[in-house]
Each structure stands twice: as structure tokens, then as C-alpha cells.
PDB file of C-alpha atoms in Angstrom:
ATOM      1  CA  MET A   9     -17.210  20.921 -28.662  1.00  0.00           C
ATOM      2  CA  ASN A  10     -18.455  17.930 -26.379  1.00  0.00           C
ATOM      3  CA  ASP A  11     -18.653  20.327 -23.269  1.00  0.00           C
ATOM      4  CA  ASP A  12     -21.095  22.334 -25.317  1.00  0.00           C
ATOM      5  CA  LEU A  13     -23.302  19.242 -26.066  1.00  0.00           C
ATOM      6  CA  PRO A  14     -23.724  17.936 -22.776  1.00  0.00           C
ATOM      7  CA  ALA A  15     -26.626  15.700 -23.430  1.00  0.00           C
ATOM      8  CA  LEU A  16     -24.854  14.071 -26.475  1.00  0.00           C
ATOM      9  CA  LYS A  17     -23.048  10.876 -26.805  1.00  0.00           C
ATOM     10  CA  ALA A  18     -20.514  12.339 -29.154  1.00  0.00           C
ATOM     11  CA  ASP A  19     -18.695   9.144 -30.166  1.00  0.00           C
ATOM     12  CA  GLN A  20     -22.118   7.840 -31.546  1.00  0.00           C
ATOM     13  CA  LEU A  21     -22.531  10.970 -33.737  1.00  0.00           C
ATOM     14  CA  PRO A  22     -19.401  10.865 -36.157  1.00  0.00           C
ATOM     15  CA  VAL A  23     -19.093  13.862 -38.783  1.00  0.00           C
ATOM     16  CA  PRO A  24     -21.022  12.376 -41.957  1.00  0.00           C
ATOM     17  CA  ASP A  25     -18.716  10.300 -44.273  1.00  0.00           C
ATOM     18  CA  THR A  26     -19.055  11.266 -47.886  1.00  0.00           C
ATOM     19  CA  ASP A  27     -17.552   7.865 -49.033  1.00  0.00           C
ATOM     20  CA  GLN A  28     -20.623   6.212 -47.540  1.00  0.00           C
ATOM     21  CA  LEU A  29     -22.750   8.689 -49.741  1.00  0.00           C
ATOM     22  CA  GLY A  30     -21.420   7.011 -52.722  1.00  0.00           C
ATOM     23  CA  ARG A  31     -19.705   9.832 -54.247  1.00  0.00           C
ATOM     24  CA  THR A  32     -16.647  12.420 -53.941  1.00  0.00           C
ATOM     25  CA  LEU A  33     -17.986  15.545 -53.344  1.00  0.00           C
ATOM     26  CA  GLU A  34     -16.656  18.591 -55.264  1.00  0.00           C
ATOM     27  CA  LEU A  35     -17.676  21.253 -53.016  1.00  0.00           C
ATOM     28  CA  GLN A  36     -15.504  21.443 -49.800  1.00  0.00           C
ATOM     29  CA  HIS A  37     -16.939  24.370 -47.738  1.00  0.00           C
ATOM     30  CA  PRO A  38     -19.115  23.574 -44.928  1.00  0.00           C
ATOM     31  CA  PRO A  39     -22.773  22.992 -45.839  1.00  0.00           C
ATOM     32  CA  ARG A  40     -24.645  26.270 -44.953  1.00  0.00           C
ATOM     33  CA  ILE A  41     -27.557  25.854 -43.022  1.00  0.00           C
ATOM     34  CA  LEU A  42     -30.256  28.448 -42.238  1.00  0.00           C
ATOM     35  CA  LEU A  43     -32.322  27.931 -39.011  1.00  0.00           C
ATOM     36  CA  LEU A  44     -35.719  29.996 -38.379  1.00  0.00           C
ATOM     37  CA  TYR A  45     -37.962  29.896 -35.288  1.00  0.00           C
ATOM     38  CA  GLY A  46     -41.301  31.195 -34.689  1.00  0.00           C
ATOM     39  CA  SER A  47     -41.557  32.987 -31.355  1.00  0.00           C
ATOM     40  CA  ASN A  48     -40.448  36.419 -30.163  1.00  0.00           C
ATOM     41  CA  ARG A  49     -41.218  35.766 -26.367  1.00  0.00           C
ATOM     42  CA  PRO A  50     -38.291  36.307 -24.025  1.00  0.00           C
ATOM     43  CA  THR A  51     -38.263  32.534 -23.229  1.00  0.00           C
ATOM     44  CA  SER A  52     -39.123  30.986 -26.581  1.00  0.00           C
ATOM     45  CA  PHE A  53     -38.664  27.218 -26.732  1.00  0.00           C
ATOM     46  CA  SER A  54     -38.606  26.986 -30.436  1.00  0.00           C
ATOM     47  CA  ARG A  55     -35.730  29.276 -30.340  1.00  0.00           C
ATOM     48  CA  LEU A  56     -34.027  27.145 -27.770  1.00  0.00           C
ATOM     49  CA  LEU A  57     -34.625  23.967 -29.526  1.00  0.00           C
ATOM     50  CA  THR A  58     -33.524  25.829 -32.975  1.00  0.00           C
ATOM     51  CA  GLU A  59     -29.916  26.792 -31.029  1.00  0.00           C
ATOM     52  CA  GLU A  60     -29.622  23.141 -29.868  1.00  0.00           C
ATOM     53  CA  ALA A  61     -30.200  22.130 -33.313  1.00  0.00           C
ATOM     54  CA  ALA A  62     -27.408  24.677 -34.455  1.00  0.00           C
ATOM     55  CA  ARG A  63     -25.158  23.359 -31.878  1.00  0.00           C
ATOM     56  CA  LEU A  64     -25.586  19.748 -33.422  1.00  0.00           C
ATOM     57  CA  LEU A  65     -24.966  20.669 -36.998  1.00  0.00           C
ATOM     58  CA  GLN A  66     -21.666  22.750 -36.148  1.00  0.00           C
ATOM     59  CA  HIS A  67     -20.618  19.487 -34.390  1.00  0.00           C
ATOM     60  CA  LEU A  68     -21.306  17.724 -37.528  1.00  0.00           C
ATOM     61  CA  GLY A  69     -19.487  20.442 -39.731  1.00  0.00           C
ATOM     62  CA  ALA A  70     -21.786  22.747 -40.757  1.00  0.00           C
ATOM     63  CA  GLU A  71     -21.847  26.630 -41.026  1.00  0.00           C
ATOM     64  CA  THR A  72     -25.017  27.813 -39.387  1.00  0.00           C
ATOM     65  CA  ARG A  73     -27.337  31.045 -39.304  1.00  0.00           C
ATOM     66  CA  ILE A  74     -30.086  31.602 -37.066  1.00  0.00           C
ATOM     67  CA  PHE A  75     -32.401  34.531 -38.323  1.00  0.00           C
ATOM     68  CA  ASP A  76     -33.991  36.531 -35.280  1.00  0.00           C
ATOM     69  CA  PRO A  77     -37.529  37.195 -36.458  1.00  0.00           C
ATOM     70  CA  SER A  78     -37.855  40.199 -33.837  1.00  0.00           C
ATOM     71  CA  GLY A  79     -38.193  43.328 -35.909  1.00  0.00           C
ATOM     72  CA  LEU A  80     -39.406  41.801 -39.240  1.00  0.00           C
ATOM     73  CA  PRO A  81     -42.373  43.884 -40.317  1.00  0.00           C
ATOM     74  CA  MET A  82     -45.522  42.193 -41.360  1.00  0.00           C
ATOM     75  CA  PRO A  83     -45.728  40.979 -44.961  1.00  0.00           C
ATOM     76  CA  ASP A  84     -46.576  43.995 -47.168  1.00  0.00           C
ATOM     77  CA  ASP A  85     -46.481  46.485 -44.214  1.00  0.00           C
ATOM     78  CA  ALA A  86     -43.046  47.834 -45.277  1.00  0.00           C
ATOM     79  CA  PRO A  87     -40.885  48.075 -48.293  1.00  0.00           C
ATOM     80  CA  ASP A  88     -38.952  44.708 -49.169  1.00  0.00           C
ATOM     81  CA  THR A  89     -35.849  47.264 -48.678  1.00  0.00           C
ATOM     82  CA  HIS A  90     -36.360  46.905 -44.984  1.00  0.00           C
ATOM     83  CA  PRO A  91     -33.154  45.782 -43.418  1.00  0.00           C
ATOM     84  CA  LYS A  92     -34.820  42.571 -41.940  1.00  0.00           C
ATOM     85  CA  VAL A  93     -36.411  41.424 -45.016  1.00  0.00           C
ATOM     86  CA  GLN A  94     -33.056  42.269 -47.000  1.00  0.00           C
ATOM     87  CA  GLN A  95     -31.245  40.027 -44.516  1.00  0.00           C
ATOM     88  CA  LEU A  96     -33.746  37.153 -44.558  1.00  0.00           C
ATOM     89  CA  ARG A  97     -33.579  37.096 -48.307  1.00  0.00           C
ATOM     90  CA  GLU A  98     -29.969  37.257 -48.329  1.00  0.00           C
ATOM     91  CA  TRP A  99     -29.612  34.328 -45.766  1.00  0.00           C
ATOM     92  CA  MET A 100     -32.072  32.401 -47.704  1.00  0.00           C
ATOM     93  CA  GLN A 101     -30.048  32.515 -50.901  1.00  0.00           C
ATOM     94  CA  TRP A 102     -26.613  31.656 -49.089  1.00  0.00           C
ATOM     95  CA  SER A 103     -28.140  28.454 -47.460  1.00  0.00           C
ATOM     96  CA  GLU A 104     -27.810  25.163 -48.916  1.00  0.00           C
ATOM     97  CA  GLY A 105     -30.347  23.705 -46.375  1.00  0.00           C
ATOM     98  CA  GLN A 106     -32.692  24.782 -43.883  1.00  0.00           C
ATOM     99  CA  VAL A 107     -34.311  24.024 -40.305  1.00  0.00           C
ATOM    100  CA  TRP A 108     -37.813  25.316 -39.758  1.00  0.00           C
ATOM    101  CA  CYS A 109     -39.276  25.196 -36.038  1.00  0.00           C
ATOM    102  CA  SER A 110     -42.338  26.669 -34.812  1.00  0.00           C
ATOM    103  CA  PRO A 111     -44.510  26.510 -31.754  1.00  0.00           C
ATOM    104  CA  GLU A 112     -48.037  25.199 -32.074  1.00  0.00           C
ATOM    105  CA  ARG A 113     -50.523  28.058 -31.521  1.00  0.00           C
ATOM    106  CA  HIS A 114     -54.274  27.402 -32.211  1.00  0.00           C
ATOM    107  CA  GLY A 115     -53.340  24.285 -33.757  1.00  0.00           C
ATOM    108  CA  ALA A 116     -50.972  25.942 -36.429  1.00  0.00           C
ATOM    109  CA  MET A 117     -47.639  27.568 -36.865  1.00  0.00           C
ATOM    110  CA  THR A 118     -47.370  30.992 -35.548  1.00  0.00           C
ATOM    111  CA  GLY A 119     -47.938  34.014 -37.309  1.00  0.00           C
ATOM    112  CA  VAL A 120     -44.070  35.321 -36.637  1.00  0.00           C
ATOM    113  CA  PHE A 121     -43.000  32.222 -38.369  1.00  0.00           C
ATOM    114  CA  LYS A 122     -45.304  32.375 -41.601  1.00  0.00           C
ATOM    115  CA  SER A 123     -44.415  35.933 -42.044  1.00  0.00           C
ATOM    116  CA  GLN A 124     -40.861  35.059 -42.450  1.00  0.00           C
ATOM    117  CA  ILE A 125     -41.942  32.645 -45.120  1.00  0.00           C
ATOM    118  CA  ASP A 126     -44.188  35.210 -46.740  1.00  0.00           C
ATOM    119  CA  TRP A 127     -41.177  37.651 -47.123  1.00  0.00           C
ATOM    120  CA  VAL A 128     -39.556  35.413 -49.497  1.00  0.00           C
ATOM    121  CA  PRO A 129     -40.917  35.069 -52.855  1.00  0.00           C
ATOM    122  CA  LEU A 130     -40.568  32.145 -55.098  1.00  0.00           C
ATOM    123  CA  ALA A 131     -38.081  34.160 -57.205  1.00  0.00           C
ATOM    124  CA  LEU A 132     -35.798  37.050 -56.688  1.00  0.00           C
ATOM    125  CA  GLY A 133     -35.061  38.089 -60.282  1.00  0.00           C
ATOM    126  CA  ALA A 134     -33.674  35.074 -61.922  1.00  0.00           C
ATOM    127  CA  VAL A 135     -32.826  33.000 -58.560  1.00  0.00           C
ATOM    128  CA  ARG A 136     -35.118  30.949 -56.783  1.00  0.00           C
ATOM    129  CA  PRO A 137     -34.222  31.545 -53.026  1.00  0.00           C
ATOM    130  CA  THR A 138     -35.434  28.273 -51.673  1.00  0.00           C
ATOM    131  CA  GLN A 139     -35.729  25.800 -54.794  1.00  0.00           C
ATOM    132  CA  GLY A 140     -33.699  22.564 -54.293  1.00  0.00           C
ATOM    133  CA  LYS A 141     -32.533  23.196 -50.622  1.00  0.00           C
ATOM    134  CA  THR A 142     -32.885  20.661 -48.052  1.00  0.00           C
ATOM    135  CA  LEU A 143     -35.294  21.064 -45.370  1.00  0.00           C
ATOM    136  CA  ALA A 144     -35.928  19.933 -41.747  1.00  0.00           C
ATOM    137  CA  VAL A 145     -39.164  20.581 -39.846  1.00  0.00           C
ATOM    138  CA  MET A 146     -39.634  20.728 -35.992  1.00  0.00           C
ATOM    139  CA  GLN A 147     -42.298  22.051 -33.498  1.00  0.00           C
ATOM    140  CA  VAL A 148     -42.533  22.448 -30.093  1.00  0.00           C
ATOM    141  CA  CYS A 149     -46.035  22.058 -28.039  1.00  0.00           C
ATOM    142  CA  GLY A 150     -47.178  23.510 -24.817  1.00  0.00           C
ATOM    143  CA  GLY A 151     -49.399  20.526 -24.117  1.00  0.00           C
ATOM    144  CA  SER A 152     -49.382  17.059 -25.480  1.00  0.00           C
ATOM    145  CA  GLN A 153     -47.557  16.059 -28.458  1.00  0.00           C
ATOM    146  CA  SER A 154     -49.132  17.068 -31.809  1.00  0.00           C
ATOM    147  CA  PHE A 155     -47.817  16.889 -35.538  1.00  0.00           C
ATOM    148  CA  ASN A 156     -50.093  19.781 -37.131  1.00  0.00           C
ATOM    149  CA  VAL A 157     -47.173  22.114 -37.283  1.00  0.00           C
ATOM    150  CA  VAL A 158     -44.705  19.786 -38.896  1.00  0.00           C
ATOM    151  CA  ASN A 159     -47.286  18.871 -41.358  1.00  0.00           C
ATOM    152  CA  GLN A 160     -48.026  22.359 -42.226  1.00  0.00           C
ATOM    153  CA  LEU A 161     -44.516  23.009 -42.436  1.00  0.00           C
ATOM    154  CA  ARG A 162     -43.909  20.190 -45.148  1.00  0.00           C
ATOM    155  CA  VAL A 163     -46.726  21.699 -46.999  1.00  0.00           C
ATOM    156  CA  LEU A 164     -45.115  24.935 -46.989  1.00  0.00           C
ATOM    157  CA  GLY A 165     -41.365  23.657 -47.735  1.00  0.00           C
ATOM    158  CA  ARG A 166     -43.008  21.680 -50.936  1.00  0.00           C
ATOM    159  CA  TRP A 167     -44.819  24.969 -51.982  1.00  0.00           C
ATOM    160  CA  MET A 168     -41.280  26.555 -51.681  1.00  0.00           C
ATOM    161  CA  ARG A 169     -39.673  23.660 -54.006  1.00  0.00           C
ATOM    162  CA  MET A 170     -37.695  22.430 -51.287  1.00  0.00           C
ATOM    163  CA  VAL A 171     -36.534  18.971 -50.389  1.00  0.00           C
ATOM    164  CA  CYS A 172     -38.028  18.180 -46.854  1.00  0.00           C
ATOM    165  CA  ILE A 173     -36.117  15.248 -45.166  1.00  0.00           C
ATOM    166  CA  PRO A 174     -38.153  12.159 -44.099  1.00  0.00           C
ATOM    167  CA  ASN A 175     -37.555  12.755 -40.244  1.00  0.00           C
ATOM    168  CA  GLN A 176     -38.892  15.183 -38.085  1.00  0.00           C
ATOM    169  CA  SER A 177     -39.193  16.614 -34.322  1.00  0.00           C
ATOM    170  CA  SER A 178     -42.184  17.196 -32.084  1.00  0.00           C
ATOM    171  CA  VAL A 179     -41.528  17.984 -28.539  1.00  0.00           C
ATOM    172  CA  PRO A 180     -44.431  18.000 -26.376  1.00  0.00           C
ATOM    173  CA  LYS A 181     -44.573  20.034 -23.061  1.00  0.00           C
ATOM    174  CA  ALA A 182     -41.551  21.779 -23.901  1.00  0.00           C
ATOM    175  CA  PHE A 183     -41.473  23.668 -20.832  1.00  0.00           C
ATOM    176  CA  LEU A 184     -40.394  20.368 -19.237  1.00  0.00           C
ATOM    177  CA  GLU A 185     -37.665  19.540 -21.739  1.00  0.00           C
ATOM    178  CA  PHE A 186     -35.281  22.492 -20.877  1.00  0.00           C
ATOM    179  CA  GLU A 187     -33.313  23.572 -17.907  1.00  0.00           C
ATOM    180  CA  GLY A 188     -30.856  26.595 -18.032  1.00  0.00           C
ATOM    181  CA  GLY A 189     -31.593  27.075 -21.414  1.00  0.00           C
ATOM    182  CA  ARG A 190     -30.429  23.861 -22.445  1.00  0.00           C
ATOM    183  CA  MET A 191     -32.483  20.737 -23.641  1.00  0.00           C
ATOM    184  CA  LYS A 192     -32.256  17.960 -20.977  1.00  0.00           C
ATOM    185  CA  PRO A 193     -31.291  14.320 -22.273  1.00  0.00           C
ATOM    186  CA  SER A 194     -34.375  12.444 -23.253  1.00  0.00           C
ATOM    187  CA  ALA A 195     -35.902  10.541 -26.267  1.00  0.00           C
ATOM    188  CA  TYR A 196     -36.928  13.760 -27.689  1.00  0.00           C
ATOM    189  CA  TYR A 197     -33.330  15.121 -27.701  1.00  0.00           C
ATOM    190  CA  ASP A 198     -32.224  11.850 -29.274  1.00  0.00           C
ATOM    191  CA  ARG A 199     -34.879  12.602 -32.245  1.00  0.00           C
ATOM    192  CA  VAL A 200     -33.640  16.066 -32.821  1.00  0.00           C
ATOM    193  CA  VAL A 201     -29.966  14.572 -33.120  1.00  0.00           C
ATOM    194  CA  ASP A 202     -31.485  12.023 -35.385  1.00  0.00           C
ATOM    195  CA  VAL A 203     -33.169  14.948 -37.656  1.00  0.00           C
ATOM    196  CA  MET A 204     -30.060  17.040 -37.607  1.00  0.00           C
ATOM    197  CA  GLU A 205     -27.808  14.166 -38.825  1.00  0.00           C
ATOM    198  CA  GLU A 206     -30.142  13.007 -41.689  1.00  0.00           C
ATOM    199  CA  LEU A 207     -30.306  16.853 -42.643  1.00  0.00           C
ATOM    200  CA  MET A 208     -26.712  16.968 -43.069  1.00  0.00           C
ATOM    201  CA  LYS A 209     -26.270  13.672 -45.061  1.00  0.00           C
ATOM    202  CA  PHE A 210     -29.268  14.868 -47.542  1.00  0.00           C
ATOM    203  CA  THR A 211     -27.604  18.178 -47.599  1.00  0.00           C
ATOM    204  CA  LEU A 212     -24.201  16.735 -48.407  1.00  0.00           C
ATOM    205  CA  LEU A 213     -25.690  14.501 -51.113  1.00  0.00           C
ATOM    206  CA  LEU A 214     -27.949  16.755 -52.966  1.00  0.00           C
ATOM    207  CA  ARG A 215     -26.329  20.215 -52.712  1.00  0.00           C
ATOM    208  CA  GLU A 216     -24.472  19.784 -55.810  1.00  0.00           C
ATOM    209  CA  GLN A 217     -27.154  18.114 -57.813  1.00  0.00           C
ATOM    210  CA  SER A 218     -30.096  20.455 -56.752  1.00  0.00           C
ATOM    211  CA  ASP A 219     -30.113  22.230 -59.686  1.00  0.00           C
ATOM    212  CA  TYR A 220     -30.428  19.464 -61.971  1.00  0.00           C
ATOM    213  CA  LEU A 221     -32.829  17.623 -59.799  1.00  0.00           C
ATOM    214  CA  VAL A 222     -35.316  20.498 -60.149  1.00  0.00           C
ATOM    215  CA  ASP A 223     -34.776  21.499 -63.559  1.00  0.00           C
ATOM    216  CA  ARG A 224     -38.286  21.179 -65.127  1.00  0.00           C
ATOM    217  CA  TYR A 225     -39.346  20.293 -68.887  1.00  0.00           C
ATOM    218  CA  SER A 226     -42.223  23.103 -68.609  1.00  0.00           C
ATOM    219  CA  GLU A 227     -39.590  25.907 -67.622  1.00  0.00           C
ATOM    220  CA  ARG A 228     -37.264  24.780 -70.352  1.00  0.00           C
ATOM    221  CA  ARG A 229     -40.153  24.774 -72.854  1.00  0.00           C
ATOM    222  CA  GLU A 230     -41.174  28.250 -71.824  1.00  0.00           C
ATOM    223  CA  SER A 231     -37.660  29.589 -71.912  1.00  0.00           C
ATOM    224  CA  ALA A 232     -37.008  28.131 -75.642  1.00  0.00           C
ATOM    225  CA  GLN A 233     -40.472  29.751 -76.753  1.00  0.00           C
ATOM    226  CA  ALA A 234     -39.245  33.066 -75.150  1.00  0.00           C
ATOM    227  CA  LEU A 235     -35.799  32.797 -76.809  1.00  0.00           C
ATOM    228  CA  SER A 236     -37.543  31.951 -80.085  1.00  0.00           C
ATOM    229  CA  ALA A 237     -40.002  35.233 -79.960  1.00  0.00           C
ATOM    230  CA  ARG A 238     -37.030  37.384 -79.278  1.00  0.00           C
ATOM    231  CA  VAL A 239     -34.653  35.833 -82.164  1.00  0.00           C
ATOM    232  CA  ASN A 240     -37.338  35.669 -84.800  1.00  0.00           C
ATOM    233  CA  GLN A 241     -38.731  39.709 -84.044  1.00  0.00           C
ATOM    234  CA  ARG A 242     -38.774  41.526 -86.946  1.00  0.00           C
ATOM    235  CA  SER A 243     -37.297  44.753 -85.311  1.00  0.00           C
ATOM    236  CA  ILE A 244     -35.754  45.783 -82.176  1.00  0.00           C
TER     237      ILE A 244
END
């Protein structure tokens, strides 16, 4: 594994210690992390950064899936039975945490990235595909460092009822930070390591408690009223 992470000082990145989190975890399967990126370019630095993040997460013990947005139709321009849409929605439900990474284009996230989120409703049947999942946000910049995209991704993540971790990554002049498809050692790489380590810890801490943490009074009240109306109806 160390050979696959040449920029990492592996002895300084141990697998998260669940005892240090203060609780014994019941779920024994590896944390399930879905990674999304926002460019279909042949040389996509958001994809390369996402792949680096996936390698780090695997080193930390996660199971990862990277969604390829190529071929995903524009929202509402195809039925939701489209194979790419179905794959995206299934992987959303499979995940316990997510990494979102988009280039900055015209001061904002790309349409490629936003389209992926726009295909995911707040509810699929009775299941909320993103609620309570952890989220880490990253961006790549073609020029000087900016935080426009990570700030937008945080707003988007909150709207999708996700738990966005405190740390984040913004890589300026991304074309200088990669060589041969791999991210070079740098303070920016170290920040990516920090973000993935933090995501793993938060995911391990919250994944068994997410249903309880996002259980809401207003939704319980609405459900109780619906149940009362059904039980008290005069005829069926």
C-alpha cells in the first residue's frame, strides 16, 4: 500500500482508532465512501485529486467508489431509469460518507458536478439518500487559490442534509501539483491527507448514530398526524 502512496509518510497516518473515538462500534464493515468529481476533460485535475483521496481512504480502511459523470444526462433531459442515473442513486444510498471535488469555473462549481447532485432527490421512496451522511469538500483551481467552490459545496451539502466536516481542501494552480497523474508532495497534498483522515473519523463516529441525530420533531409530528387520520377514518 505504501508504494501506491509515494507522497505519504505512512507511519504518520495510522488507521483511526475507534477506542480513541470513545465508543465501541457495532458495524464492522469498512466505511463506505462515495467520491464525486466535476469534469469530463481527458486530463481532469478534479478526477486526479479525487483518485488521490480514494487511495488515502483505502489506506485508512474505507471501501470507496468513484462515480464517473461521463454519460450522465442533464437533469430532466432523460428518464430517471437511465443507467447512469440509477447507478448514481444506488451508490448514494450505499454510501455512509462522501467526497465532493469540483473545479472552479467562472467562480463557481461546474455544471458537470451540479448535475450529479440535481439527479438526487431529497427522498427516494421513504429513504433519504444523503441525509446524515458525512461529507468532505475539495476544489481545484486553474489559477490562484480560491474558496468559492468549497463554500458552495458546503451550502449544497447542508441542503442535502449532510454532515459536512470542518476541514476542506483547495488546490491552486492544480496543473503544477500533479506529475504523471499523481499529486506531488506538498503542503496541499498534506491538507488532502488531513481532510481524508478527518472524514474517516467523523464517518466512524456518526454512521451508527446518523438516523437518531437527524430525527426531527416536525417530521415525527407530521407522521403522527397522518397515522391518526388513517386510523380514525370512517371508511376504507
